[in-house]
GROMACS .gro file of C-alpha atoms in nm:
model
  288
    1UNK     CA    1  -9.679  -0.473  17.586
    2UNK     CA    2  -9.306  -0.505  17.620
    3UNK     CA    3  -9.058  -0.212  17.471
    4UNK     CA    4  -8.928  -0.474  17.210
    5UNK     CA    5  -9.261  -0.434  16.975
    6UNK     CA    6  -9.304  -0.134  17.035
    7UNK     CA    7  -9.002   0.025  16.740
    8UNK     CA    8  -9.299   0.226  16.578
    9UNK     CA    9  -9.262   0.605  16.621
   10UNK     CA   10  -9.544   0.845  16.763
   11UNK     CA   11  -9.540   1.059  16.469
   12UNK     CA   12  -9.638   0.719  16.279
   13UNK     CA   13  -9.919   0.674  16.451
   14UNK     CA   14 -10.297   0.783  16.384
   15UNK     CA   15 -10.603   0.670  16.531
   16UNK     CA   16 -10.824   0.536  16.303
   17UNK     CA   17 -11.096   0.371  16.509
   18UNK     CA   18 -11.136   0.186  16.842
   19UNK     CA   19 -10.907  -0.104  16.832
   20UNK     CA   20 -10.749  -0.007  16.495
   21UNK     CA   21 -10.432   0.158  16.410
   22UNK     CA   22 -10.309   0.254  16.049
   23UNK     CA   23  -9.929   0.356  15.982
   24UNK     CA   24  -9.866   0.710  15.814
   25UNK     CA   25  -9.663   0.588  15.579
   26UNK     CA   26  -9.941   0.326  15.422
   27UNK     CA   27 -10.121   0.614  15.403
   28UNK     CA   28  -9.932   0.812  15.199
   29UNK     CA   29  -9.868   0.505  14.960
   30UNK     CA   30 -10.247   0.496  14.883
   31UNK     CA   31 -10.328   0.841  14.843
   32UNK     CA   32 -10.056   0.849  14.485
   33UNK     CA   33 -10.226   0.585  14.375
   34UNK     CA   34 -10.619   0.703  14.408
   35UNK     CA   35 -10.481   1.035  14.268
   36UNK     CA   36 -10.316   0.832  13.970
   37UNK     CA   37 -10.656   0.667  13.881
   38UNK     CA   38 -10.882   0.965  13.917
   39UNK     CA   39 -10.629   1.137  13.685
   40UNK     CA   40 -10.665   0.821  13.458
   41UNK     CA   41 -11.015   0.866  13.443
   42UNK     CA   42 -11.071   1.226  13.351
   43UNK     CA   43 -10.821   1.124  13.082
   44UNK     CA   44 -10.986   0.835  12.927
   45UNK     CA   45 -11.295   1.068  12.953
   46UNK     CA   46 -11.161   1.348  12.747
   47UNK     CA   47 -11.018   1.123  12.505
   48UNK     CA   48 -11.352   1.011  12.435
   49UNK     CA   49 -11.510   1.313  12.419
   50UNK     CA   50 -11.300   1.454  12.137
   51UNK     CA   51 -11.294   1.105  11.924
   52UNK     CA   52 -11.672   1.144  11.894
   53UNK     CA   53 -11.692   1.496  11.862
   54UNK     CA   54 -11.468   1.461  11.585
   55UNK     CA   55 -11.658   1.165  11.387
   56UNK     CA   56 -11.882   1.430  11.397
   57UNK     CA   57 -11.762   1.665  11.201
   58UNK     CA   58 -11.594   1.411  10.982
   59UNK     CA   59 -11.997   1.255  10.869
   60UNK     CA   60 -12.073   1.659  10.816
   61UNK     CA   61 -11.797   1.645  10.576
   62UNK     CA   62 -11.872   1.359  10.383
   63UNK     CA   63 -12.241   1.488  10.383
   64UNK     CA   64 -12.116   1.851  10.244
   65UNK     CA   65 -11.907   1.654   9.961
   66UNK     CA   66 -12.158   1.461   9.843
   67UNK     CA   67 -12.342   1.621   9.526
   68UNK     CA   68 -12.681   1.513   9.350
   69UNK     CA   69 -12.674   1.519   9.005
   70UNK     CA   70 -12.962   1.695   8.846
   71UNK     CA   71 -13.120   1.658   8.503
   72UNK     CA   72 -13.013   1.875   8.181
   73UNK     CA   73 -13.223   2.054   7.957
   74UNK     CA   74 -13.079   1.858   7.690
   75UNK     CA   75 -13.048   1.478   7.766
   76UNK     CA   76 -12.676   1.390   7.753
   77UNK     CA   77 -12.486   1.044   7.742
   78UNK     CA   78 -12.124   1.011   7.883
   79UNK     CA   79 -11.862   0.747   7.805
   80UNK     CA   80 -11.684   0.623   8.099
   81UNK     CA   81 -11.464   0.333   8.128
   82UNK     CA   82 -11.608  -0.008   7.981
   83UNK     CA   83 -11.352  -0.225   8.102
   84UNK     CA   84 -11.479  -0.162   8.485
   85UNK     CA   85 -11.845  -0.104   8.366
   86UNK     CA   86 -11.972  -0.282   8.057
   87UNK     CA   87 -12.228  -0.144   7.841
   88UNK     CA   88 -12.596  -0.268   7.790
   89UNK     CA   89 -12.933  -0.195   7.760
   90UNK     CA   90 -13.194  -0.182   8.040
   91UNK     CA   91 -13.553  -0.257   7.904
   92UNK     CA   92 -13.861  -0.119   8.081
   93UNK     CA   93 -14.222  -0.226   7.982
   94UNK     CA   94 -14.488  -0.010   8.080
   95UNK     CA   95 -14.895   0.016   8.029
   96UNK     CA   96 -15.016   0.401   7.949
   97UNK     CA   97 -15.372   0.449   7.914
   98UNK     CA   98 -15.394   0.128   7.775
   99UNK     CA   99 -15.115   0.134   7.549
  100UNK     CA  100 -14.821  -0.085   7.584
  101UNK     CA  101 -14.467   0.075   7.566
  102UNK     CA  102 -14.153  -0.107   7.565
  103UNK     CA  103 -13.842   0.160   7.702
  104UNK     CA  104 -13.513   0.080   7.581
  105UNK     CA  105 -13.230   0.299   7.783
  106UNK     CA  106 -12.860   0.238   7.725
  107UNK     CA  107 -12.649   0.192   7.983
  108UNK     CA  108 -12.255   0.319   7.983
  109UNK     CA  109 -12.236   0.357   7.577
  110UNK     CA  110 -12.162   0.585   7.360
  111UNK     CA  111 -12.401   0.674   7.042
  112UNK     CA  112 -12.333   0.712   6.686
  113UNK     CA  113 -12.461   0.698   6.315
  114UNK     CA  114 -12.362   0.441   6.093
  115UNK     CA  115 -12.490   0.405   5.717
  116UNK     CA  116 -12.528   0.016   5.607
  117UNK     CA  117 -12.621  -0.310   5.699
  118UNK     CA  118 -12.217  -0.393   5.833
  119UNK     CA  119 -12.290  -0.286   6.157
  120UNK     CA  120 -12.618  -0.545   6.206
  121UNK     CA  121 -12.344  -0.812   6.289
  122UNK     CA  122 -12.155  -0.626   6.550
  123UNK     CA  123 -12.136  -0.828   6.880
  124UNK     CA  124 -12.042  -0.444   7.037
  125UNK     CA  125 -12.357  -0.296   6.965
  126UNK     CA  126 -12.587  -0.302   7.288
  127UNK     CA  127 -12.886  -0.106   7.167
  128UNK     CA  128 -12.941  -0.016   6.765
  129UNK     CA  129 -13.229   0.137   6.582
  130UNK     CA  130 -13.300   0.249   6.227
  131UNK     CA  131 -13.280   0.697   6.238
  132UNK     CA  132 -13.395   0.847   5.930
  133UNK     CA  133 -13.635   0.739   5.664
  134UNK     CA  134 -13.465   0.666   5.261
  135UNK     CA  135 -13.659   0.764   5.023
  136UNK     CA  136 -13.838   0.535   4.785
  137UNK     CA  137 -13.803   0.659   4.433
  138UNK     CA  138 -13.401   0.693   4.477
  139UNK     CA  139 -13.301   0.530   4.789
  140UNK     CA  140 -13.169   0.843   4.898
  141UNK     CA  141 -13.150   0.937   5.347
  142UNK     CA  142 -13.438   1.184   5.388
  143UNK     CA  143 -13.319   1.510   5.576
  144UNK     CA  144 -12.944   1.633   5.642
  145UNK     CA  145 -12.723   1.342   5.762
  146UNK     CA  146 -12.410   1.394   5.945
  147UNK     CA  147 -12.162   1.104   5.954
  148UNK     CA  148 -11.820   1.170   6.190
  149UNK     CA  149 -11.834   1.527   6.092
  150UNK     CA  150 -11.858   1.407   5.710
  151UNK     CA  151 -12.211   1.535   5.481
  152UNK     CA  152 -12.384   1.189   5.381
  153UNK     CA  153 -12.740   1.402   5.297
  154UNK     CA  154 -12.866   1.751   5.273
  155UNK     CA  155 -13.235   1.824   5.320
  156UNK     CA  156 -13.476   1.973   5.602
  157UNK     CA  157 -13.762   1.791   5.471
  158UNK     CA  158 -13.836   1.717   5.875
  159UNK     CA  159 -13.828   1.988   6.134
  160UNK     CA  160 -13.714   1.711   6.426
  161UNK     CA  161 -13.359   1.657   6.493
  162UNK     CA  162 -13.120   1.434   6.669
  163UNK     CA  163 -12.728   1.540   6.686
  164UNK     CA  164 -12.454   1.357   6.855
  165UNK     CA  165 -12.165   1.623   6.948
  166UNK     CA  166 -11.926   1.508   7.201
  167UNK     CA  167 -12.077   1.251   7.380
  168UNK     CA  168 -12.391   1.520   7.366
  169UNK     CA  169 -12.741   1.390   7.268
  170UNK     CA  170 -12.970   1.671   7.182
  171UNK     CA  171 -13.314   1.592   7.059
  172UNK     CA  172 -13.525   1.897   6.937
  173UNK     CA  173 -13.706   2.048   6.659
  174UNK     CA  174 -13.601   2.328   6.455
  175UNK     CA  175 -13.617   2.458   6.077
  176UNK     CA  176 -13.233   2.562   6.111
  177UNK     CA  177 -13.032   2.495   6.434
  178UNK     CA  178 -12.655   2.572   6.504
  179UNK     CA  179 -12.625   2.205   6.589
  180UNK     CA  180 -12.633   2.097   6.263
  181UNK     CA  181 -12.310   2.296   6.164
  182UNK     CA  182 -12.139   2.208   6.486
  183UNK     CA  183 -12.145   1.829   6.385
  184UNK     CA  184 -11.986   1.924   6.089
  185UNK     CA  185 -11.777   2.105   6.247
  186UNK     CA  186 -11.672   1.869   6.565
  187UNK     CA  187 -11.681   1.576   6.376
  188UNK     CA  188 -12.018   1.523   6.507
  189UNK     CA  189 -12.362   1.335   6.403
  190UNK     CA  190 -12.667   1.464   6.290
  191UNK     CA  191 -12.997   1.348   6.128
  192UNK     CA  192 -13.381   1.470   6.091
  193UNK     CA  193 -13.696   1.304   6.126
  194UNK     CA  194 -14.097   1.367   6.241
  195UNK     CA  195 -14.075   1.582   6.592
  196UNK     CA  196 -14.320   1.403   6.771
  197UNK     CA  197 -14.284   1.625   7.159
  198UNK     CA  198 -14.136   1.900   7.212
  199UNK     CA  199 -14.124   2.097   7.562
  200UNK     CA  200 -14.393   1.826   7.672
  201UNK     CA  201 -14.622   1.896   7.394
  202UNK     CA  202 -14.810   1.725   7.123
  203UNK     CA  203 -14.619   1.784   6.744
  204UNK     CA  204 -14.915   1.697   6.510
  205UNK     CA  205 -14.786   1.530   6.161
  206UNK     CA  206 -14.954   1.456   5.842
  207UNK     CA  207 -14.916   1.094   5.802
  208UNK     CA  208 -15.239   0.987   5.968
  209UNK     CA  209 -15.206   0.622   5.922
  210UNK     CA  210 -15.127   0.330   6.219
  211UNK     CA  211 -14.777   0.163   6.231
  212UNK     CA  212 -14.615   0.031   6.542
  213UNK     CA  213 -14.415   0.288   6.619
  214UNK     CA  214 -14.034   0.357   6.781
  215UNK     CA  215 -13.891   0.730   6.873
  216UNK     CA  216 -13.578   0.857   7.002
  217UNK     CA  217 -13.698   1.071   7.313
  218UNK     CA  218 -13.593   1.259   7.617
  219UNK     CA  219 -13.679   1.066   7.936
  220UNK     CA  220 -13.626   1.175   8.263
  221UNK     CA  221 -13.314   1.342   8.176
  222UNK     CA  222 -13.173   1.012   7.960
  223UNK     CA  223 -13.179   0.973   7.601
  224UNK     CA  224 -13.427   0.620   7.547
  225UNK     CA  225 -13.555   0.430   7.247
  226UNK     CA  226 -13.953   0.377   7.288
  227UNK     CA  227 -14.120   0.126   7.100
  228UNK     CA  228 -14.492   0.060   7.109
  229UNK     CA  229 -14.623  -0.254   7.097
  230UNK     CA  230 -14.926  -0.188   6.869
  231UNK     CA  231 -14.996  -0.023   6.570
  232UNK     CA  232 -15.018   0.368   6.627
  233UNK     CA  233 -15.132   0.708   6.475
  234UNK     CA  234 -14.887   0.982   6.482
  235UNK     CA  235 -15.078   1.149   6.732
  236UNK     CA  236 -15.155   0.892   6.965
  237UNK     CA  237 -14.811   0.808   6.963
  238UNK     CA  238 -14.729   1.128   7.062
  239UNK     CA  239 -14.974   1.164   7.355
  240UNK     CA  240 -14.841   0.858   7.527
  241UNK     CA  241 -14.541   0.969   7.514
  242UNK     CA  242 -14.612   1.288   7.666
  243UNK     CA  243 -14.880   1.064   7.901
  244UNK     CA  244 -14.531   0.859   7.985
  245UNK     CA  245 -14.326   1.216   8.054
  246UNK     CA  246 -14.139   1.250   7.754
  247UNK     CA  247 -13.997   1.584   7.728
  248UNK     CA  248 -13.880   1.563   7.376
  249UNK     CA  249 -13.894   1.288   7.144
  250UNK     CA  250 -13.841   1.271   6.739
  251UNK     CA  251 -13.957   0.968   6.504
  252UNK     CA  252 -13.831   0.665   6.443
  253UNK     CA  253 -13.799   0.440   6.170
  254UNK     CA  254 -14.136   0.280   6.222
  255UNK     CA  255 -14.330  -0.058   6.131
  256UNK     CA  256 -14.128  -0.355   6.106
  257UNK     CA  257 -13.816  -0.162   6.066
  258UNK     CA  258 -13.502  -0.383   6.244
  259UNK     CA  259 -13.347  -0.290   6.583
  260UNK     CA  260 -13.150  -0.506   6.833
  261UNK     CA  261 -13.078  -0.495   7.235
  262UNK     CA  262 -12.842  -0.614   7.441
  263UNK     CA  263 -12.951  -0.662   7.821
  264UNK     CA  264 -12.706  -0.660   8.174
  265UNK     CA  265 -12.710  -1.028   8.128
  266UNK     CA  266 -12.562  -1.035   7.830
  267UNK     CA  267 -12.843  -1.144   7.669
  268UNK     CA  268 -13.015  -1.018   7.302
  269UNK     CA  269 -13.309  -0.946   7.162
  270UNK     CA  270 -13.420  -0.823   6.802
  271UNK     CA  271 -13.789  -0.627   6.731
  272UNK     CA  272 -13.806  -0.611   6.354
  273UNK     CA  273 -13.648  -0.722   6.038
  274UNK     CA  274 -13.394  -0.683   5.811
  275UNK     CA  275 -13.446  -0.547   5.530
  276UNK     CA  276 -13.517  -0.780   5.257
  277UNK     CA  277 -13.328  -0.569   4.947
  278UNK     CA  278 -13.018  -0.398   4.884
  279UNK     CA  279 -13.030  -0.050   4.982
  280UNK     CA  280 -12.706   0.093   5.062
  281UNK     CA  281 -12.839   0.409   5.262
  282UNK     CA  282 -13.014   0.250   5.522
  283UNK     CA  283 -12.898   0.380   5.848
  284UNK     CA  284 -12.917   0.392   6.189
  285UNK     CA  285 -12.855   0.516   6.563
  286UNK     CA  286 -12.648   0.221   6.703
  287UNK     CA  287 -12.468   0.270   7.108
  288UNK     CA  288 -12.160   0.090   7.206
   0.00000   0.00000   0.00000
């Protein structure tokens, strides 16, 4: 080999094999670069480790936040916002012991007590039922009645009561309860009728006759209307309902007493009739 190729230094030099020669400087080009990628690596590697580990904690989070909502003592309904929920009514139909039930549970409304037939036509309405019994000799409402905070009727002929304080439904039966003031008082609604279950037990009433037969009752921590589809006794009513898991329930206007639905669909049904006279007291329990 002649002097002219041979320019390369000793100290550049290293033996790599038999036949093979590598320059010292390549060298040290190659080794930034491995050391650049392994660096890269345990990077990309860390990085990953704490963008799972903290998806983690952020699914523990959410879990923590979230809150099941347990049932009251006393059913209650809340208004919320119609305009991104409508109201309705969703109707169940169930068989107990033989005995057909028809369950009618508003959805997003808000219940009151109305006196007269004016509210029949209301295209708001999504669920409506006839509350406490008029008398016959004077066409009087049977029991206190509470309109809006306003006294309509004075009486505790019945021992079950309904009252509407708040957005609060509270079904029970009592001789004299403090809700009956605090409708007054909160310009509330109250009425009486039969108490048919109370605490998941049988109320026995006098009336021992069959009607088909419609109660206002605590259901699985909602406030329902419950309709059976064949004539009834008092009492049997009142064991299917219990039979069903009614915790509390008080009497309806019975028989062929009007009432009106409105499902999801938009859709509605009437059970009943009007009634066929003038009576100026007739009331009822109507949702919006």
């Amino acid at each position: 080999m002649s002097n002219q190729h041979c320019d390369i230094n000793d100290d550049e030099i290293r033996i790599i094999s038999s036949g093979e020669v590598k320059t010292g400087k390549k060298r040290r080009r190659i080794l930034p670069v491995v050391l650049w990628v392994v660096a890269s690596l345990f990077l990309i590697i860390a990085l990953g480790i704490m963008f799972f580990s903290s998806g983690e904690i952020e699914d523990e989070r959410i879990n923590e936040e979230v809150t099941e909502l347990s049932a009251m003592s006393t059913a209650t309904v809340v208004s919320t916002d119609k305009a991104k929920t409508p109201a309705f009514t969703i109707k169940t139909d169930t068989v107990v012991n033989g005995i057909g039930l028809s369950i009618l549970t508003p959805h997003n409304a808000t219940p009151v007590l109305e006196i007269g037939d004016e509210c029949i036509n209301d295209s708001t309405i999504v669920l409506i039922a006839q509350a406490a019994d008029v008398r016959g000799d004077n066409g009087g409402i049977v029991g206190s009645f509470v309109v809006n905070g306003e006294l309509m009727s004075k009486g505790e002929a019945k021992a079950g009561f309904c009252s509407i304080i708040n957005g609060y439904v509270t079904v029970g039966v009592a001789d004299v309860t403090p809700m009956f003031e605090q409708a007054l008082n909160s310009n509330g609604y109250f009425f009486r009728q039969y108490p048919l279950v109370v605490g998941g037990h049988i109320v026995e009433n006098k009336p021992k006759g069959k009607s088909v037969r419609k109660a206002l009752v605590e259901l699985n921590g909602k406030i329902s209307v419950v309709v059976s589809r064949e004539k009834l006794t008092f009492h049997d009513f009142s064991q299917v309902l219990t039979d069903v898991g009614v915790s509390n329930a008080i009497y309806l206007v019975g028989g062929d007493a009007y009432g009106r639905f409105v499902d999801a669909g938009g859709a509605s049904f009437t059970f009943g009739h009007e009634w066929d006279k003038d009576i100026d007291s007739v009331n009822y329990i109507v949702w919006r």
